[in-house]
PDB file of C-alpha atoms in Angstrom:
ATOM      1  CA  UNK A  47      93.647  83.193  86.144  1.00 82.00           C
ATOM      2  CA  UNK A  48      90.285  84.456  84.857  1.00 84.00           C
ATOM      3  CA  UNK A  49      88.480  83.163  88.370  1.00 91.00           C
ATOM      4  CA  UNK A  50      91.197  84.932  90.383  1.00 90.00           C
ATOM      5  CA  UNK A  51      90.574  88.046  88.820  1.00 91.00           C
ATOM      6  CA  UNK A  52      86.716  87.467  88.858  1.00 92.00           C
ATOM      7  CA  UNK A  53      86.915  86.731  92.519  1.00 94.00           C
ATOM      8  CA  UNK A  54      88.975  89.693  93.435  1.00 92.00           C
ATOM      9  CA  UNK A  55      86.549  91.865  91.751  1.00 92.00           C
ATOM     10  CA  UNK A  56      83.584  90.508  93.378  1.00 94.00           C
ATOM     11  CA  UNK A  57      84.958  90.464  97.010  1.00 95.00           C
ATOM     12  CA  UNK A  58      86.653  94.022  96.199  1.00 93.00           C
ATOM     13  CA  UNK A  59      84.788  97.070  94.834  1.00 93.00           C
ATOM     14  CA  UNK A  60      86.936  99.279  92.450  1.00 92.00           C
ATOM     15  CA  UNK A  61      89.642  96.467  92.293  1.00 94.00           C
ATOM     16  CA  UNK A  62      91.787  97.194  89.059  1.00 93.00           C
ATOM     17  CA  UNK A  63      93.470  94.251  87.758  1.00 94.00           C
ATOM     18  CA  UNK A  64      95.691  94.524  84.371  1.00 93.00           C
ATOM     19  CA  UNK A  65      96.849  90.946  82.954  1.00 90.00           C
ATOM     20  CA  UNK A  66      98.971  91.372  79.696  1.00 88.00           C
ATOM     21  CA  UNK A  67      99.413  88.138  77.358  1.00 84.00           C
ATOM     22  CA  UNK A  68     102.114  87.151  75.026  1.00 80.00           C
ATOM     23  CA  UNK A  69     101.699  88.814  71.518  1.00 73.00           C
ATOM     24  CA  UNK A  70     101.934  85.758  69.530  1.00 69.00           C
ATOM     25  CA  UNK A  71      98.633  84.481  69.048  1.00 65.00           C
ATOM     26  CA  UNK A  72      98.246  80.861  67.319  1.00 69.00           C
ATOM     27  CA  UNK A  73      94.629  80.717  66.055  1.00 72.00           C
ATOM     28  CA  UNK A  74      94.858  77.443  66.518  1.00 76.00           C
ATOM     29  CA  UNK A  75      95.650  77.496  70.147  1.00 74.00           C
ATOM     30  CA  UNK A  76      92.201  77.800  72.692  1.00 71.00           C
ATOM     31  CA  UNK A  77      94.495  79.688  75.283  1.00 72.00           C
ATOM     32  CA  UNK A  78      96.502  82.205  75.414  1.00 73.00           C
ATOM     33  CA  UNK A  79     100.065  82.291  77.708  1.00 79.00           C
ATOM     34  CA  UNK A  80     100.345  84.998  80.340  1.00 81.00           C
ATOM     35  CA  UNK A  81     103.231  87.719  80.648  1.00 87.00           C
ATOM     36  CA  UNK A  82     102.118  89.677  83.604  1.00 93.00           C
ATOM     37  CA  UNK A  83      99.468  90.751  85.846  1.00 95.00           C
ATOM     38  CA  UNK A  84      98.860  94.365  87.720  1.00 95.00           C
ATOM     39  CA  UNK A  85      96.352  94.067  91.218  1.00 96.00           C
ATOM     40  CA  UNK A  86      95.683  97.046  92.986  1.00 95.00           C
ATOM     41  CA  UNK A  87      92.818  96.548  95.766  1.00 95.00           C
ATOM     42  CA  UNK A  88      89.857  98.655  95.692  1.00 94.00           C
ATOM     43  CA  UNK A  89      89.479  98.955  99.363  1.00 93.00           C
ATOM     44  CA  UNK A  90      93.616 100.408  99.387  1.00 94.00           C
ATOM     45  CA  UNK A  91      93.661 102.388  96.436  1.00 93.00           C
ATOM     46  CA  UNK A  92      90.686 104.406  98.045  1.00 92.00           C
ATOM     47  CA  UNK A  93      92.767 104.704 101.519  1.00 92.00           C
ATOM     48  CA  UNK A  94      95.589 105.229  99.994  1.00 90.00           C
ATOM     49  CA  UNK A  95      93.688 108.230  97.836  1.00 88.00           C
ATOM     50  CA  UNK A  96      91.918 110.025 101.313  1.00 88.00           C
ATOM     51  CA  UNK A  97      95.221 109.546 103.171  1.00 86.00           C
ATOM     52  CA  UNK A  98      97.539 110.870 100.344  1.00 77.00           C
ATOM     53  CA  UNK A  99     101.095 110.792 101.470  1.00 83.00           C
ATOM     54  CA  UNK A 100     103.115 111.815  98.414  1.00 84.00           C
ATOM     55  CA  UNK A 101     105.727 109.260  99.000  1.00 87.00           C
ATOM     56  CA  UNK A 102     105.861 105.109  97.226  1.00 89.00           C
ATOM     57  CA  UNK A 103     107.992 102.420  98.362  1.00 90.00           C
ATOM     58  CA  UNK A 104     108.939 100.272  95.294  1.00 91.00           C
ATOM     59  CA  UNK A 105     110.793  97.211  95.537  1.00 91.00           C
ATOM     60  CA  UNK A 106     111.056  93.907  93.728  1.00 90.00           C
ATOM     61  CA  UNK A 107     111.620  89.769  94.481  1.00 91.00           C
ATOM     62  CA  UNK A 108     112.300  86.762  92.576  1.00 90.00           C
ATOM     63  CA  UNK A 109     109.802  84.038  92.341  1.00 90.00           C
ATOM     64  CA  UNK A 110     111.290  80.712  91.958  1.00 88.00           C
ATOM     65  CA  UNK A 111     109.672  76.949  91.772  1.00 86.00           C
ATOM     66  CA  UNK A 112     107.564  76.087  88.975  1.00 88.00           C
ATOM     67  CA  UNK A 113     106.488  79.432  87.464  1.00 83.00           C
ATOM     68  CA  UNK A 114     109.433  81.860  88.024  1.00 87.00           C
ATOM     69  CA  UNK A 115     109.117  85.360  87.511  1.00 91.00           C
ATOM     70  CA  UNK A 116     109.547  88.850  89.423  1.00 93.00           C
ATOM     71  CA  UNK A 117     107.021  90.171  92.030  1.00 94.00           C
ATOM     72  CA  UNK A 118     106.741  94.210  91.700  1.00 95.00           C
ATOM     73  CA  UNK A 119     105.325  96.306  94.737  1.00 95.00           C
ATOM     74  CA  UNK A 120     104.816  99.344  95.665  1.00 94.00           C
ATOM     75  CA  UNK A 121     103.669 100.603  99.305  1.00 94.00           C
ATOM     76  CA  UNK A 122     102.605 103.637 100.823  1.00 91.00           C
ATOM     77  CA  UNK A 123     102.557 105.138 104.439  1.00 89.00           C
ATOM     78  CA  UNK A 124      99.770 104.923 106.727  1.00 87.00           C
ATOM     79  CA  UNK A 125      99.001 107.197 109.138  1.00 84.00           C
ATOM     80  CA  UNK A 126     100.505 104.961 112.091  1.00 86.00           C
ATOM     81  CA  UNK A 127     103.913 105.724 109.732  1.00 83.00           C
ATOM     82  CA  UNK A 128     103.574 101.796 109.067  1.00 88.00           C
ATOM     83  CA  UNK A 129     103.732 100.283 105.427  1.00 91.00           C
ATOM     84  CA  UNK A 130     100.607 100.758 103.669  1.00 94.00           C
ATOM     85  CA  UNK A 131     100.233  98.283 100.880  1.00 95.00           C
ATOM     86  CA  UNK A 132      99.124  99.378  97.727  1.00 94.00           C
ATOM     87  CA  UNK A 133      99.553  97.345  94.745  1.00 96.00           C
ATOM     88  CA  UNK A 134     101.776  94.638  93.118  1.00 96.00           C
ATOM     89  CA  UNK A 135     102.446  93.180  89.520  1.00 96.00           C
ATOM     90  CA  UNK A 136     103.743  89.758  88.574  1.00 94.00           C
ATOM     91  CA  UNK A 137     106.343  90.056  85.821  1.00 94.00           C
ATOM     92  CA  UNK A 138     108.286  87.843  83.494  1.00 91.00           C
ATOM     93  CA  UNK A 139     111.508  89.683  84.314  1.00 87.00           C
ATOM     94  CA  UNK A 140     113.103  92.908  86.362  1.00 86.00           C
ATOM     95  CA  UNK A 141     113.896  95.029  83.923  1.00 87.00           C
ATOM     96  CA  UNK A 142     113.219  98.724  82.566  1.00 87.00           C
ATOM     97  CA  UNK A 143     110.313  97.388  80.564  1.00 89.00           C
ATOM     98  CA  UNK A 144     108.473  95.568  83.373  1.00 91.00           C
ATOM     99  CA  UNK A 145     109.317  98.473  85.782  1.00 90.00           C
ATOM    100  CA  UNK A 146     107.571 101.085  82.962  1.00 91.00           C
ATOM    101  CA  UNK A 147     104.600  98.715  82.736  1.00 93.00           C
ATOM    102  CA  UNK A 148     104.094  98.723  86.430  1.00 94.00           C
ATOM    103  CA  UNK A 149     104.488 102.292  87.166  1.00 91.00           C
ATOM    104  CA  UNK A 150     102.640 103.191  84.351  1.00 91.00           C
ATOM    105  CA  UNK A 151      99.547 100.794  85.758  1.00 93.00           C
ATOM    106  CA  UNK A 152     100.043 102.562  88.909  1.00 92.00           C
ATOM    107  CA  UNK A 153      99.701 106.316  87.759  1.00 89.00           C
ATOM    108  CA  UNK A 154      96.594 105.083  85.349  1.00 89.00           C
ATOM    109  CA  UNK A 155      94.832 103.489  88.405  1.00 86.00           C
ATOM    110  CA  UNK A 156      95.192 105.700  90.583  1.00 85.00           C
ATOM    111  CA  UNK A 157      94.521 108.924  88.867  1.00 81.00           C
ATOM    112  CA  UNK A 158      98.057 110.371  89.079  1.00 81.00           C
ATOM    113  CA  UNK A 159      99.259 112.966  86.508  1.00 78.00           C
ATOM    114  CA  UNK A 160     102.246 114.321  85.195  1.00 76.00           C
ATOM    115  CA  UNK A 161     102.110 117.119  88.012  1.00 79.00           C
ATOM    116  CA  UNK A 162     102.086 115.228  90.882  1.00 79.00           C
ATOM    117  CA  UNK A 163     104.570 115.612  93.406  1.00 80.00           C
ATOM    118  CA  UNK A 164     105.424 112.023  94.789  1.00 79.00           C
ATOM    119  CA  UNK A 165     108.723 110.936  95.998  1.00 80.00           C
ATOM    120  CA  UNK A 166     109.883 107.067  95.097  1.00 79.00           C
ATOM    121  CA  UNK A 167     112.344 105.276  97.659  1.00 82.00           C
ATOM    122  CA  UNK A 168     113.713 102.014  96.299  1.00 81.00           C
ATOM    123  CA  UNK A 169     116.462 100.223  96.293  1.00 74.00           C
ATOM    124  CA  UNK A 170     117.440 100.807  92.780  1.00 64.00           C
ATOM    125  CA  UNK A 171     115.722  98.179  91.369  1.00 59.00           C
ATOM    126  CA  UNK A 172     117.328  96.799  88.134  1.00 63.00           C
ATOM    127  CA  UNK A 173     114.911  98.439  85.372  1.00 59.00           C
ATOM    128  CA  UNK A 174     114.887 101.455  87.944  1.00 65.00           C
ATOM    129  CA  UNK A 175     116.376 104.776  86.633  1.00 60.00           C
ATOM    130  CA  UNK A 176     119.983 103.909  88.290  1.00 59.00           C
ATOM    131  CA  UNK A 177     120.555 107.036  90.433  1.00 58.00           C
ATOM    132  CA  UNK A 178     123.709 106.356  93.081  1.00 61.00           C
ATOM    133  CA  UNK A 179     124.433 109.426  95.832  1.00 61.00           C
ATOM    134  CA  UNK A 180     127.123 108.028  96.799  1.00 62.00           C
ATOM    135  CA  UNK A 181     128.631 108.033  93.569  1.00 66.00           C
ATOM    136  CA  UNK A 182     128.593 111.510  93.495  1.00 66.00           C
ATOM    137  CA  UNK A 183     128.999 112.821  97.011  1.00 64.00           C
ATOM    138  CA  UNK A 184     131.887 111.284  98.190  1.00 69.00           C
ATOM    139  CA  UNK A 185     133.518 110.908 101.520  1.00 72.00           C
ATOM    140  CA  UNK A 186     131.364 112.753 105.067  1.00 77.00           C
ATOM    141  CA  UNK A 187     130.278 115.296 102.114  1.00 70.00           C
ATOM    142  CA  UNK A 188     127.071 113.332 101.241  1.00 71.00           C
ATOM    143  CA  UNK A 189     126.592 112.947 104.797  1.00 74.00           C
ATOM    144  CA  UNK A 190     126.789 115.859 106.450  1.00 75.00           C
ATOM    145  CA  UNK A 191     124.314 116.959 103.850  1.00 72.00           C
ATOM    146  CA  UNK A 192     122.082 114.878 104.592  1.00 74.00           C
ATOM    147  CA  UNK A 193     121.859 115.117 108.433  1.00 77.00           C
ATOM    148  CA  UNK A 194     122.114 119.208 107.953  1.00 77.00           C
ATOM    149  CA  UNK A 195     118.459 119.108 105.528  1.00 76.00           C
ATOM    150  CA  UNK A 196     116.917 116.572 108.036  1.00 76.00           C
ATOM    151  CA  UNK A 197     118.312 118.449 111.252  1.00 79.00           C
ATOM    152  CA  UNK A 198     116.107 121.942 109.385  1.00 79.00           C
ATOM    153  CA  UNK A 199     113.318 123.241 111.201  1.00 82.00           C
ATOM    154  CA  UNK A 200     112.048 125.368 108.550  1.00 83.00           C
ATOM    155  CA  UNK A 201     112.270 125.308 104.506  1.00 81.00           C
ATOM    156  CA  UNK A 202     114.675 128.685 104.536  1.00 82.00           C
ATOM    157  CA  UNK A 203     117.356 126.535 107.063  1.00 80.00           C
ATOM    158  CA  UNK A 204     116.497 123.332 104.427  1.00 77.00           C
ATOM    159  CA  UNK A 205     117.089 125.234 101.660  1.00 77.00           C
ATOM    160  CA  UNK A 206     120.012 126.668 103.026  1.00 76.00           C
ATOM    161  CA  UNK A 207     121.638 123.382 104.327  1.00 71.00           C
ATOM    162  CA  UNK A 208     120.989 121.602 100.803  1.00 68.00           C
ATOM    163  CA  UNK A 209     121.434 124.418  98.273  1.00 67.00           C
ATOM    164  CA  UNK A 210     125.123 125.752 100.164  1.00 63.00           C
ATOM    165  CA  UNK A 211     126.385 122.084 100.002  1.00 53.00           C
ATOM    166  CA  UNK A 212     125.696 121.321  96.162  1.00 51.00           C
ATOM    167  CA  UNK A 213     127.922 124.286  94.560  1.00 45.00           C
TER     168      UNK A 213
END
């Protein structure tokens, strides 16, 4: 694991790489057994930086065959409106603590604060603040919503379309 990340930081200036271990240590032990790892490219976190689009993709896979786990991404948009990969995190297990880690990595690396004004798409993820539309605005309701903010032209007609719907 050490060469991997050694190599990816030679071939890739400003590379970030994160690997977390297991807390139990045994002194006794000359290794120590991995929990997860964070990579984030130099050469993408910089394009993704000078062609900011405030909006992240995040989705998640399982890994199966000898060394199972969960494989975390998140992607941006380039300027083709094509996926723009950005970064991705092997983790023990999709949950709200692996998803925290991750996102946390993220923000860290790439200089995002509190402030910022990004909009996440997933498919709620398990570990992934569970937040279901559909739930809420039942029947054409949600819907016509919808099509009415997407169909607006300017941010008084947007504002209009999705502020008259919600009350």
């Amino acid at each position: 694991m050490r060469d991997y990340v050694l190599e990816l930081q030679r071939t890739n200036e400003d590379t970030t790489v994160k690997i977390d271990l297991e807390r139990d240590y045994n002194p006794n032990e000359t290794t120590r057994q991995f929990k997860r790892i964070y990579v984030c490219i130099g050469a993408l976190k910089r394009g993704f930086k000078e062609g900011l689009r405030e909006l992240l993709g995040l989705d998640g896979c399982f890994m199966k065959g000898q060394y199972p786990g969960q494989l975390l991404t998140a992607v941006g948009i380039d300027a083709n409106h094509g996926i723009y990969p950005l970064a991705y995190a092997i983790v023990e297990t999709e949950n709200t603590h692996s998803w925290s880690w991750f996102l946390t990595c993220l923000g860290d690396y790439l200089d995002l604060n509190p402030m910022s004004n990004f909009t996440f798409i997933s498919d709620r993820q398990k570990g992934i603040q569970a937040a279901n539309f559909k739930a809420q605005w039942k029947g054409n309701q949600f819907k016509e919503l919808v099509w009415k903010c997407a169909a607006a032209t300017t941010v008084q007609y947007f504002d209009g379309g999705m502020f008259s719907s919600l009350f």
